[in-house]
Amino acid sequence: MAEHEHVRVAVIGSGFGGLGAAVRLRREGITDFVVLERADSVGGTWRDNSYPGCACDVPSHLYSFSFAPNPDWPRTFSGQQHIRAYLDHVADTFGLRPHIRLNHEVTMMRWDNDELRWEIETASGVLTADVVVSATGALSDPKIPDVPGLAGFPGKVFHSARWDHDYDVRGKRVAMIGTGASAIQIVPAIQPDVAKLTLFQRTPPWVMPRVDRVITGPERWLHRNVPFTGKARRGVLFGLRELQVTAFTKHPRQLGAVESIAKANMAKAIKDPALRAKLTPSYRIGCKRILLSSSYYPALAQQNVDVVASGLKEVRGSTVVAADGTETEVDAIIFGTGFHVTDMPIAERVIGADGITLAEAWKDGMESLRGATAVGFPNWMTIVGPNTGLGNSSMILMIESQLNYLADYMRQLSVLGGKVALGARASAVHAWNRRVQDRMKRTVWNTGGCDSWYLDANGRNTTIWPGTPSEFRRVTREVNLAEYEVVRVRAAESVGVSAASEMVRAKGSGKASGRSGKGAVV
């Protein structure tokens, strides 16, 4: 990459969000863009998470782009290798490879107020861009707790998202830290091979049975040769999850029936009353992420597995010590402790118009306009931004809605013409987030009695969308210019002054696009 190369759009990340943005840009006729990827291949979280048993907990036909259906999913809930292969297929099918720059980790992005563009420093050079689309994702940077004594542990230590495939767990004494979505897949995958598996559980999860099966050859043939059948299958899956949203967002008490199913799933495999008591949550189902597995509980019932109902407190040599005092000798420690979600590291690398980082701007909690743009960061947009997460459906639905917003954002810049930027108005951002948080108050995520990774350090839910995917699609269908400041640069006409610039902030009235400016608000 030539130094100071300039592009119209720089996309950061090559997971579902980044590749989706690239496809959408091409479909809008924009080809002057790059996709900056820090790793040596595309795939995002589905490249990084390659641990044993890794699979998606959303049905395959819903966990894929509507514009890139895959008739050949092998299972109803496909594994990591198949999802990663799908993303490679998307990159190839839509001609994205020439735009992708691998091994280009972004180390800093600075907004240039004079030139109205972003200066982007990467591990492989510098470039500038008119618009930045940050698609690094919420599940990209692993979180390992600061455990006293961990540095002196003589055995193997790694996070589930950085699985060491050179380390053989067979015959080893393994400590699994955490009981989230990754852990409940890892435990049954490695339990038959390890000598001893000790699971450290701070909070038990609600686990529903995983109704997974092979998609038969005739089914795949039908989806391949009669495309409507694949769309119909996706539509049914989508509709069922739309109907479930009200219970999560307005009537959490309705989830009691779902708890009964989860308890039956446990009772089927866990016969020991003491163990069953350890594994039974005390909060409303749905408050934390509902997990799917039909093999987790059977694995925990095996003789070589111990469940410690306490978090990891410290490490003393090869001994791991729980908060309740339980001590266990282990050869390896595997952390399934999640990711930096409400404190995304990329925010420390984005410096906006006021000279402060996004992390500083969000020090009291993440806030964005329609999950996309932030105050003080013109022509910067995030995919899977604040309050765009889902608790019961496919994130690809939310990503596609944000791609619609991105497409209209680019159209508005084109209509406005010249060197121009759009900056989210503070009043619009605050109004949007007040309404989101007001709606959040009655949801199961805020009332269910748990402490989840959906909440930030201040106890605010800045992660989940408190509505249906369909509603989010409606409110992100187009950009309302009344919610933005239009920022221009024009040469000063004063004699003797050349290349000087003047920032002109025009109140967005919607006239640039012939719209009334009455955009939908939550």
Short mmCIF file of C-alpha atoms in Angstrom, two decimals:
data_model
loop_
_atom_site.label_atom_id
_atom_site.label_comp_id
_atom_site.label_asym_id
_atom_site.label_seq_id
_atom_site.Cartn_x
_atom_site.Cartn_y
_atom_site.Cartn_z
CA MET A 1 0.00 0.00 0.00
CA ALA A 2 1.45 3.34 -1.05
CA GLU A 3 1.92 5.84 1.77
CA HIS A 4 -0.90 8.36 2.05
CA GLU A 5 -3.04 6.57 -0.47
CA HIS A 6 -6.52 8.10 -0.42
CA VAL A 7 -9.79 6.20 -0.75
CA ARG A 8 -13.42 7.16 -0.59
CA VAL A 9 -14.21 4.61 2.17
CA ALA A 10 -12.07 2.57 4.55
CA VAL A 11 -13.80 -0.42 6.13
CA ILE A 12 -12.19 -1.80 9.30
CA GLY A 13 -12.59 -5.56 9.76
CA SER A 14 -13.53 -8.47 7.48
CA GLY A 15 -16.16 -10.37 9.44
CA PHE A 16 -19.85 -10.31 8.60
CA GLY A 17 -20.04 -6.54 9.14
CA GLY A 18 -16.97 -5.65 7.09
CA LEU A 19 -17.67 -7.96 4.18
CA GLY A 20 -21.32 -6.94 4.20
CA ALA A 21 -20.32 -3.27 4.04
CA ALA A 22 -17.98 -4.02 1.13
CA VAL A 23 -20.72 -5.80 -0.81
CA ARG A 24 -23.15 -2.97 -0.17
CA LEU A 25 -20.65 -0.33 -1.30
CA ARG A 26 -20.09 -2.18 -4.56
CA ARG A 27 -23.84 -2.52 -5.10
CA GLU A 28 -24.10 1.26 -4.63
CA GLY A 29 -21.51 1.72 -7.37
CA ILE A 30 -18.71 2.66 -4.97
CA THR A 31 -15.51 0.81 -5.79
CA ASP A 32 -12.97 3.22 -4.30
CA PHE A 33 -12.70 1.50 -0.93
CA VAL A 34 -10.46 -0.82 1.05
CA VAL A 35 -11.14 -3.38 3.77
CA LEU A 36 -8.41 -3.26 6.42
CA GLU A 37 -7.99 -6.56 8.24
CA ARG A 38 -5.50 -7.12 11.08
CA ALA A 39 -5.22 -10.89 10.54
CA ASP A 40 -3.94 -12.89 7.59
CA SER A 41 -7.40 -14.02 6.42
CA VAL A 42 -11.01 -12.89 6.47
CA GLY A 43 -13.69 -14.20 8.81
CA GLY A 44 -13.72 -12.05 11.96
CA THR A 45 -14.92 -13.87 15.05
CA TRP A 46 -15.53 -17.01 12.97
CA ARG A 47 -11.84 -17.06 12.09
CA ASP A 48 -10.65 -16.36 15.62
CA ASN A 49 -12.93 -18.79 17.45
CA SER A 50 -11.80 -22.22 16.33
CA TYR A 51 -12.08 -24.04 19.65
CA PRO A 52 -13.38 -27.64 19.76
CA GLY A 53 -17.14 -27.76 19.33
CA CYS A 54 -17.45 -24.17 18.08
CA ALA A 55 -20.78 -23.63 16.32
CA CYS A 56 -23.50 -21.02 15.93
CA ASP A 57 -26.58 -20.89 18.15
CA VAL A 58 -28.70 -19.30 15.41
CA PRO A 59 -30.11 -21.48 12.61
CA SER A 60 -27.87 -21.41 9.55
CA HIS A 61 -30.50 -20.23 7.08
CA LEU A 62 -31.08 -17.16 9.25
CA TYR A 63 -27.40 -16.64 10.10
CA SER A 64 -26.43 -15.63 6.57
CA PHE A 65 -26.92 -12.65 4.27
CA SER A 66 -30.28 -12.36 2.55
CA PHE A 67 -28.41 -11.34 -0.61
CA ALA A 68 -26.11 -14.38 -0.41
CA PRO A 69 -28.23 -17.42 0.49
CA ASN A 70 -26.42 -20.69 1.01
CA PRO A 71 -28.46 -23.74 -0.05
CA ASP A 72 -25.72 -26.10 1.10
CA TRP A 73 -25.62 -25.59 4.86
CA PRO A 74 -24.79 -29.06 6.24
CA ARG A 75 -26.63 -28.70 9.55
CA THR A 76 -29.49 -26.68 10.97
CA PHE A 77 -26.92 -25.10 13.33
CA SER A 78 -23.67 -25.10 11.40
CA GLY A 79 -20.18 -25.24 12.83
CA GLN A 80 -17.41 -22.67 12.79
CA GLN A 81 -15.62 -24.16 9.80
CA HIS A 82 -18.75 -23.95 7.66
CA ILE A 83 -19.50 -20.35 8.62
CA ARG A 84 -15.91 -19.34 7.93
CA ALA A 85 -16.09 -21.08 4.55
CA TYR A 86 -19.30 -19.15 3.84
CA LEU A 87 -17.54 -15.82 4.52
CA ASP A 88 -14.70 -16.82 2.18
CA HIS A 89 -17.35 -17.64 -0.41
CA VAL A 90 -18.92 -14.19 0.00
CA ALA A 91 -15.53 -12.52 -0.44
CA ASP A 92 -14.92 -14.47 -3.65
CA THR A 93 -18.42 -14.33 -5.13
CA PHE A 94 -18.74 -10.57 -4.79
CA GLY A 95 -15.21 -9.79 -5.98
CA LEU A 96 -13.99 -8.36 -2.71
CA ARG A 97 -10.46 -9.79 -2.65
CA PRO A 98 -8.86 -6.86 -4.56
CA HIS A 99 -10.20 -4.48 -1.91
CA ILE A 100 -9.02 -6.48 1.12
CA ARG A 101 -5.71 -5.58 2.78
CA LEU A 102 -4.64 -8.37 5.11
CA ASN A 103 -2.18 -7.81 7.99
CA HIS A 104 -3.25 -4.16 8.13
CA GLU A 105 -4.17 -3.69 11.77
CA VAL A 106 -5.37 -0.15 12.38
CA THR A 107 -3.29 1.47 15.11
CA MET A 108 -4.79 4.97 14.96
CA MET A 109 -7.46 6.98 13.13
CA ARG A 110 -7.48 10.80 13.30
CA TRP A 111 -10.07 13.16 11.87
CA ASP A 112 -8.54 16.07 9.92
CA ASN A 113 -10.75 19.12 10.46
CA ASP A 114 -9.05 21.04 7.64
CA GLU A 115 -9.22 18.40 4.94
CA LEU A 116 -12.41 16.72 6.19
CA ARG A 117 -10.97 13.24 6.01
CA TRP A 118 -9.64 10.48 8.20
CA GLU A 119 -5.91 9.76 8.48
CA ILE A 120 -5.50 6.08 9.20
CA GLU A 121 -2.31 4.52 10.51
CA THR A 122 -1.95 0.78 10.06
CA ALA A 123 0.72 -1.79 10.78
CA SER A 124 1.58 -1.69 7.07
CA GLY A 125 1.38 1.99 6.21
CA VAL A 126 -0.74 5.14 6.22
CA LEU A 127 -3.75 6.10 4.13
CA THR A 128 -6.57 8.62 4.21
CA ALA A 129 -10.29 8.16 3.67
CA ASP A 130 -13.34 10.38 3.36
CA VAL A 131 -15.46 7.91 5.33
CA VAL A 132 -14.59 5.21 7.85
CA VAL A 133 -16.83 2.21 8.50
CA SER A 134 -15.74 0.48 11.69
CA ALA A 135 -16.80 -3.17 11.55
CA THR A 136 -14.49 -4.62 14.18
CA GLY A 137 -17.39 -6.25 16.01
CA ALA A 138 -18.13 -6.62 19.69
CA LEU A 139 -16.70 -10.14 19.99
CA SER A 140 -13.22 -9.47 18.66
CA ASP A 141 -10.96 -8.70 21.63
CA PRO A 142 -10.84 -11.42 24.32
CA LYS A 143 -11.12 -10.47 27.97
CA ILE A 144 -8.92 -12.31 30.46
CA PRO A 145 -9.40 -11.30 34.11
CA ASP A 146 -6.48 -10.03 36.14
CA VAL A 147 -5.97 -13.06 38.37
CA PRO A 148 -3.25 -12.86 41.04
CA GLY A 149 -0.51 -15.40 40.41
CA LEU A 150 -1.57 -16.21 36.85
CA ALA A 151 1.76 -15.04 35.41
CA GLY A 152 3.55 -17.67 37.52
CA PHE A 153 1.41 -20.59 36.39
CA PRO A 154 3.79 -23.24 34.96
CA GLY A 155 1.22 -24.85 32.66
CA LYS A 156 -0.66 -23.73 29.55
CA VAL A 157 -2.97 -20.69 29.55
CA PHE A 158 -5.13 -19.43 26.68
CA HIS A 159 -8.50 -17.87 25.89
CA SER A 160 -11.19 -19.76 24.01
CA ALA A 161 -10.93 -17.24 21.15
CA ARG A 162 -7.19 -17.87 20.86
CA TRP A 163 -7.23 -21.65 21.07
CA ASP A 164 -3.78 -23.24 21.01
CA HIS A 165 -4.18 -26.13 18.59
CA ASP A 166 -0.61 -27.23 19.24
CA TYR A 167 -1.50 -28.06 22.83
CA ASP A 168 -2.92 -31.55 23.33
CA VAL A 169 -5.48 -31.63 26.15
CA ARG A 170 -5.67 -35.42 26.14
CA GLY A 171 -4.83 -36.83 29.57
CA LYS A 172 -4.45 -33.33 31.05
CA ARG A 173 -6.05 -31.76 34.13
CA VAL A 174 -7.89 -28.75 32.74
CA ALA A 175 -9.56 -25.78 34.42
CA MET A 176 -12.34 -24.17 32.37
CA ILE A 177 -13.05 -20.64 33.58
CA GLY A 178 -16.51 -19.37 32.76
CA THR A 179 -19.85 -20.81 31.70
CA GLY A 180 -20.78 -18.72 28.69
CA ALA A 181 -21.60 -19.63 25.10
CA SER A 182 -18.06 -20.83 24.35
CA ALA A 183 -17.61 -22.85 27.53
CA ILE A 184 -20.77 -24.90 27.08
CA GLN A 185 -19.47 -26.01 23.69
CA ILE A 186 -15.89 -26.63 24.82
CA VAL A 187 -16.79 -28.70 27.89
CA PRO A 188 -18.57 -31.57 26.06
CA ALA A 189 -16.01 -31.45 23.24
CA ILE A 190 -12.96 -32.02 25.47
CA GLN A 191 -14.51 -33.90 28.42
CA PRO A 192 -14.01 -37.40 26.92
CA ASP A 193 -10.30 -36.72 26.34
CA VAL A 194 -9.09 -34.94 29.47
CA ALA A 195 -8.06 -36.68 32.68
CA LYS A 196 -9.90 -34.15 34.82
CA LEU A 197 -12.02 -31.12 33.97
CA THR A 198 -12.80 -28.52 36.62
CA LEU A 199 -15.41 -25.96 35.63
CA PHE A 200 -15.33 -22.65 37.53
CA GLN A 201 -18.82 -21.19 37.47
CA ARG A 202 -19.62 -17.77 38.92
CA THR A 203 -23.19 -17.73 37.60
CA PRO A 204 -24.99 -20.72 36.10
CA PRO A 205 -26.50 -20.16 32.64
CA TRP A 206 -29.93 -21.13 31.42
CA VAL A 207 -29.39 -23.87 28.84
CA MET A 208 -32.07 -24.90 26.38
CA PRO A 209 -31.87 -28.11 24.32
CA ARG A 210 -30.16 -27.70 20.97
CA VAL A 211 -32.42 -29.14 18.28
CA ASP A 212 -29.69 -29.69 15.71
CA ARG A 213 -29.65 -32.16 12.84
CA VAL A 214 -28.07 -32.85 9.49
CA ILE A 215 -29.79 -31.08 6.58
CA THR A 216 -30.50 -33.91 4.16
CA GLY A 217 -29.34 -34.14 0.57
CA PRO A 218 -32.87 -33.77 -0.81
CA GLU A 219 -33.39 -30.64 1.28
CA ARG A 220 -30.18 -29.10 -0.03
CA TRP A 221 -31.09 -30.08 -3.60
CA LEU A 222 -34.46 -28.39 -3.18
CA HIS A 223 -32.95 -25.17 -1.80
CA ARG A 224 -30.37 -25.15 -4.59
CA ASN A 225 -32.79 -25.77 -7.45
CA VAL A 226 -35.91 -24.08 -6.10
CA PRO A 227 -34.49 -20.96 -4.37
CA PHE A 228 -37.91 -19.93 -3.07
CA THR A 229 -37.83 -22.84 -0.61
CA GLY A 230 -34.69 -21.50 1.04
CA LYS A 231 -36.26 -18.05 1.33
CA ALA A 232 -39.38 -19.59 2.80
CA ARG A 233 -37.33 -21.49 5.37
CA ARG A 234 -35.53 -18.29 6.33
CA GLY A 235 -38.85 -16.45 6.54
CA VAL A 236 -40.32 -18.98 8.95
CA LEU A 237 -37.24 -18.82 11.19
CA PHE A 238 -37.37 -15.03 11.12
CA GLY A 239 -41.08 -14.89 11.90
CA LEU A 240 -40.85 -17.25 14.87
CA ARG A 241 -38.17 -15.11 16.47
CA GLU A 242 -40.08 -11.89 15.80
CA LEU A 243 -42.99 -13.32 17.77
CA GLN A 244 -40.72 -14.10 20.73
CA VAL A 245 -39.39 -10.56 21.13
CA THR A 246 -42.35 -9.19 23.12
CA ALA A 247 -41.66 -11.59 25.98
CA PHE A 248 -38.10 -10.28 26.25
CA THR A 249 -38.90 -6.60 25.86
CA LYS A 250 -42.32 -6.09 27.45
CA HIS A 251 -43.55 -9.14 29.32
CA PRO A 252 -40.62 -11.02 30.93
CA ARG A 253 -42.99 -13.04 33.12
CA GLN A 254 -44.07 -14.91 30.01
CA LEU A 255 -40.61 -16.49 29.94
CA GLY A 256 -41.48 -18.71 32.89
CA ALA A 257 -42.68 -21.43 30.50
CA VAL A 258 -39.30 -21.32 28.76
CA GLU A 259 -37.59 -21.81 32.12
CA SER A 260 -39.56 -25.02 32.57
CA ILE A 261 -38.12 -26.38 29.32
CA ALA A 262 -34.59 -25.46 30.41
CA LYS A 263 -35.08 -27.13 33.80
CA ALA A 264 -36.33 -30.28 32.09
CA ASN A 265 -33.25 -30.23 29.87
CA MET A 266 -31.11 -30.17 33.00
CA ALA A 267 -33.08 -32.76 34.96
CA LYS A 268 -32.84 -35.23 32.07
CA ALA A 269 -29.04 -35.43 32.49
CA ILE A 270 -28.30 -34.24 36.02
CA LYS A 271 -29.62 -36.71 38.59
CA ASP A 272 -27.54 -35.52 41.55
CA PRO A 273 -29.68 -32.99 43.51
CA ALA A 274 -26.61 -31.16 44.81
CA LEU A 275 -25.18 -30.68 41.33
CA ARG A 276 -28.59 -29.69 39.99
CA ALA A 277 -28.82 -27.02 42.68
CA LYS A 278 -25.43 -25.64 41.63
CA LEU A 279 -26.52 -25.45 38.00
CA THR A 280 -29.92 -23.84 38.55
CA PRO A 281 -29.94 -20.07 37.89
CA SER A 282 -31.62 -17.68 40.33
CA TYR A 283 -32.47 -15.05 37.72
CA ARG A 284 -35.13 -14.86 35.01
CA ILE A 285 -34.26 -16.71 31.83
CA GLY A 286 -33.23 -14.29 29.08
CA CYS A 287 -31.57 -11.81 31.46
CA LYS A 288 -28.25 -13.30 30.39
CA ARG A 289 -27.78 -14.90 27.00
CA ILE A 290 -29.83 -18.09 26.67
CA LEU A 291 -27.52 -20.94 25.66
CA LEU A 292 -28.27 -23.97 23.52
CA SER A 293 -26.82 -27.40 24.18
CA SER A 294 -27.99 -30.97 24.50
CA SER A 295 -24.53 -32.24 25.47
CA TYR A 296 -23.39 -29.77 28.16
CA TYR A 297 -25.30 -31.25 31.09
CA PRO A 298 -24.49 -34.87 30.18
CA ALA A 299 -20.79 -33.89 30.15
CA LEU A 300 -21.04 -32.28 33.59
CA ALA A 301 -22.52 -35.51 34.97
CA GLN A 302 -19.40 -37.51 34.07
CA GLN A 303 -16.97 -38.79 36.72
CA ASN A 304 -14.01 -36.76 35.47
CA VAL A 305 -15.82 -33.41 35.77
CA ASP A 306 -16.13 -31.18 38.83
CA VAL A 307 -18.25 -28.03 38.98
CA VAL A 308 -16.97 -25.35 41.32
CA ALA A 309 -19.79 -22.88 41.97
CA SER A 310 -17.40 -19.98 42.37
CA GLY A 311 -15.14 -17.79 40.30
CA LEU A 312 -11.36 -18.09 40.06
CA LYS A 313 -9.70 -16.04 42.82
CA GLU A 314 -5.98 -16.72 42.43
CA VAL A 315 -3.32 -19.07 41.11
CA ARG A 316 -0.60 -20.53 43.34
CA GLY A 317 1.92 -22.32 41.17
CA SER A 318 -0.03 -25.11 39.47
CA THR A 319 -2.93 -24.76 41.93
CA VAL A 320 -6.02 -22.77 40.99
CA VAL A 321 -7.97 -21.37 43.91
CA ALA A 322 -11.66 -20.46 43.77
CA ALA A 323 -13.31 -17.63 45.68
CA ASP A 324 -14.91 -20.23 47.98
CA GLY A 325 -11.47 -21.66 48.84
CA THR A 326 -11.61 -24.74 46.60
CA GLU A 327 -8.13 -25.72 45.42
CA THR A 328 -7.39 -27.77 42.32
CA GLU A 329 -4.13 -28.85 40.68
CA VAL A 330 -4.27 -28.36 36.91
CA ASP A 331 -2.04 -28.56 33.85
CA ALA A 332 -3.94 -26.01 31.75
CA ILE A 333 -6.24 -23.04 32.27
CA ILE A 334 -8.72 -22.16 29.53
CA PHE A 335 -10.54 -18.84 29.84
CA GLY A 336 -14.04 -18.63 28.41
CA THR A 337 -14.49 -15.19 29.91
CA GLY A 338 -15.89 -13.28 26.98
CA PHE A 339 -14.82 -10.11 25.23
CA HIS A 340 -14.41 -6.37 25.61
CA VAL A 341 -17.94 -5.44 24.53
CA THR A 342 -18.85 -2.20 26.31
CA ASP A 343 -15.22 -1.03 26.32
CA MET A 344 -14.12 -1.93 22.79
CA PRO A 345 -10.34 -1.38 22.37
CA ILE A 346 -10.85 0.13 18.89
CA ALA A 347 -12.43 3.15 20.62
CA GLU A 348 -9.03 4.06 22.04
CA ARG A 349 -7.67 4.32 18.50
CA VAL A 350 -10.23 6.74 17.06
CA ILE A 351 -9.53 10.48 17.53
CA GLY A 352 -12.38 12.76 16.53
CA ALA A 353 -12.94 16.39 15.57
CA ASP A 354 -12.39 17.65 19.12
CA GLY A 355 -9.06 15.85 19.52
CA ILE A 356 -10.36 13.26 21.96
CA THR A 357 -10.64 9.53 21.48
CA LEU A 358 -13.92 7.69 21.09
CA ALA A 359 -13.10 5.93 24.36
CA GLU A 360 -12.92 9.30 26.11
CA ALA A 361 -16.16 10.44 24.47
CA TRP A 362 -17.79 7.23 25.69
CA LYS A 363 -16.25 7.23 29.17
CA ASP A 364 -19.71 7.44 30.76
CA GLY A 365 -21.13 4.80 28.42
CA MET A 366 -21.43 4.15 24.70
CA GLU A 367 -23.90 6.33 22.82
CA SER A 368 -24.59 6.54 19.12
CA LEU A 369 -27.29 7.67 16.71
CA ARG A 370 -29.29 4.68 15.47
CA GLY A 371 -26.41 2.41 16.43
CA ALA A 372 -24.21 3.98 13.77
CA THR A 373 -22.71 7.46 14.29
CA ALA A 374 -21.27 9.31 17.28
CA VAL A 375 -21.04 12.96 18.34
CA GLY A 376 -17.71 14.52 17.36
CA PHE A 377 -16.76 11.85 14.83
CA PRO A 378 -17.84 13.04 11.36
CA ASN A 379 -18.05 10.57 8.49
CA TRP A 380 -17.42 7.70 10.90
CA MET A 381 -19.89 4.86 11.20
CA THR A 382 -19.88 1.67 13.18
CA ILE A 383 -21.48 -1.63 12.28
CA VAL A 384 -22.80 -3.54 15.31
CA GLY A 385 -22.63 -0.35 17.34
CA PRO A 386 -24.24 0.51 20.70
CA ASN A 387 -27.66 -1.03 21.35
CA THR A 388 -27.75 -3.10 18.18
CA GLY A 389 -27.29 -6.51 19.80
CA LEU A 390 -30.01 -9.14 19.93
CA GLY A 391 -30.97 -11.57 22.64
CA ASN A 392 -32.94 -14.05 20.59
CA SER A 393 -32.35 -13.73 16.84
CA SER A 394 -29.70 -13.32 14.15
CA MET A 395 -27.25 -10.44 14.25
CA ILE A 396 -27.06 -10.62 10.45
CA LEU A 397 -30.52 -9.04 10.39
CA MET A 398 -29.22 -6.05 12.35
CA ILE A 399 -26.09 -5.82 10.23
CA GLU A 400 -28.13 -5.67 7.03
CA SER A 401 -30.24 -2.86 8.50
CA GLN A 402 -27.08 -0.92 9.28
CA LEU A 403 -25.88 -1.53 5.73
CA ASN A 404 -29.08 0.13 4.51
CA TYR A 405 -28.22 3.12 6.67
CA LEU A 406 -24.65 3.17 5.34
CA ALA A 407 -25.91 3.09 1.76
CA ASP A 408 -28.19 6.09 2.31
CA TYR A 409 -25.44 7.89 4.22
CA MET A 410 -23.21 7.61 1.16
CA ARG A 411 -26.06 8.75 -1.11
CA GLN A 412 -26.58 11.86 1.03
CA LEU A 413 -22.89 12.75 0.85
CA SER A 414 -23.06 12.37 -2.92
CA VAL A 415 -26.18 14.55 -3.20
CA LEU A 416 -24.65 17.24 -0.99
CA GLY A 417 -21.63 17.25 -3.30
CA GLY A 418 -18.05 18.48 -2.92
CA LYS A 419 -15.87 17.95 0.12
CA VAL A 420 -18.46 17.39 2.79
CA ALA A 421 -18.99 15.51 6.04
CA LEU A 422 -21.94 14.64 8.22
CA GLY A 423 -21.60 14.95 11.98
CA ALA A 424 -24.23 13.54 14.32
CA ARG A 425 -25.92 16.25 16.38
CA ALA A 426 -25.57 15.85 20.13
CA SER A 427 -29.28 16.60 20.57
CA ALA A 428 -30.23 13.81 18.16
CA VAL A 429 -27.87 11.27 19.75
CA HIS A 430 -29.07 12.05 23.26
CA ALA A 431 -32.73 11.94 22.24
CA TRP A 432 -32.25 8.57 20.54
CA ASN A 433 -30.45 7.08 23.52
CA ARG A 434 -32.92 8.46 26.08
CA ARG A 435 -35.71 6.68 24.27
CA VAL A 436 -33.72 3.47 23.92
CA GLN A 437 -32.89 3.47 27.64
CA ASP A 438 -36.49 4.30 28.60
CA ARG A 439 -37.66 1.27 26.66
CA MET A 440 -34.89 -0.84 28.16
CA LYS A 441 -36.26 -0.37 31.69
CA ARG A 442 -39.01 -2.95 31.28
CA THR A 443 -36.98 -5.57 29.40
CA VAL A 444 -35.79 -8.85 30.86
CA TRP A 445 -32.18 -7.70 30.39
CA ASN A 446 -32.72 -4.93 32.95
CA THR A 447 -35.34 -6.51 35.22
CA GLY A 448 -34.30 -10.17 35.23
CA GLY A 449 -32.04 -9.95 38.27
CA CYS A 450 -28.67 -10.75 36.71
CA ASP A 451 -25.35 -9.05 36.01
CA SER A 452 -24.54 -9.66 32.35
CA TRP A 453 -22.00 -8.54 29.76
CA TYR A 454 -24.81 -6.52 28.20
CA LEU A 455 -24.31 -3.94 30.98
CA ASP A 456 -21.47 -1.44 31.16
CA ALA A 457 -19.53 -0.38 34.26
CA ASN A 458 -22.35 2.03 35.18
CA GLY A 459 -25.03 -0.65 34.93
CA ARG A 460 -26.48 0.73 31.67
CA ASN A 461 -27.46 -1.68 28.93
CA THR A 462 -25.57 -0.26 25.97
CA THR A 463 -25.51 -3.52 24.05
CA ILE A 464 -29.02 -4.83 23.31
CA TRP A 465 -31.72 -3.42 21.02
CA PRO A 466 -35.03 -3.26 22.96
CA GLY A 467 -37.24 -4.06 20.00
CA THR A 468 -37.65 -6.32 17.00
CA PRO A 469 -35.23 -6.56 14.07
CA SER A 470 -38.07 -5.40 11.83
CA GLU A 471 -38.47 -2.22 13.85
CA PHE A 472 -34.75 -1.54 13.71
CA ARG A 473 -34.85 -1.94 9.96
CA ARG A 474 -37.59 0.68 9.75
CA VAL A 475 -35.72 3.26 11.82
CA THR A 476 -32.47 2.77 9.88
CA ARG A 477 -33.97 2.73 6.40
CA GLU A 478 -32.69 6.22 5.60
CA VAL A 479 -30.61 9.06 6.99
CA ASN A 480 -32.53 12.02 8.38
CA LEU A 481 -30.37 15.08 7.68
CA ALA A 482 -32.10 16.98 10.48
CA GLU A 483 -30.14 14.75 12.86
CA TYR A 484 -26.82 15.83 11.38
CA GLU A 485 -24.65 18.87 10.92
CA VAL A 486 -23.43 19.27 7.35
CA VAL A 487 -19.76 20.24 7.47
CA ARG A 488 -18.03 21.77 4.44
CA VAL A 489 -14.62 23.13 3.58
CA ARG A 490 -14.28 25.93 1.06
CA ALA A 491 -11.31 27.99 0.01
CA ALA A 492 -11.17 31.47 1.57
CA GLU A 493 -11.51 34.31 -0.92
CA SER A 494 -9.21 36.68 0.97
CA VAL A 495 -6.29 38.03 -1.07
CA GLY A 496 -2.98 36.46 -0.16
CA VAL A 497 -4.56 33.49 1.54
CA SER A 498 -4.34 30.25 -0.37
CA ALA A 499 -5.51 26.80 0.59
CA ALA A 500 -7.16 28.23 3.68
CA SER A 501 -10.31 26.52 4.83
CA GLU A 502 -13.49 27.50 6.55
CA MET A 503 -15.77 25.09 8.36
CA VAL A 504 -19.37 25.75 7.44
CA ARG A 505 -21.97 24.00 9.54
CA ALA A 506 -25.39 23.97 7.89
CA LYS A 507 -28.48 22.93 9.74
CA GLY A 508 -29.80 19.75 8.17
CA SER A 509 -33.24 20.43 6.82
CA GLY A 510 -33.53 17.38 4.61
CA LYS A 511 -33.76 19.59 1.52
CA ALA A 512 -30.60 18.17 0.00
CA SER A 513 -32.46 14.95 -0.68
CA GLY A 514 -35.93 16.36 -1.12
CA ARG A 515 -37.06 14.84 2.19
CA SER A 516 -39.18 16.45 4.86
CA GLY A 517 -36.61 15.80 7.58
CA LYS A 518 -39.17 13.94 9.70
CA GLY A 519 -37.08 10.86 10.38
CA ALA A 520 -38.41 8.08 12.54
CA VAL A 521 -37.32 8.11 16.17
CA VAL A 522 -37.60 5.15 18.52
#
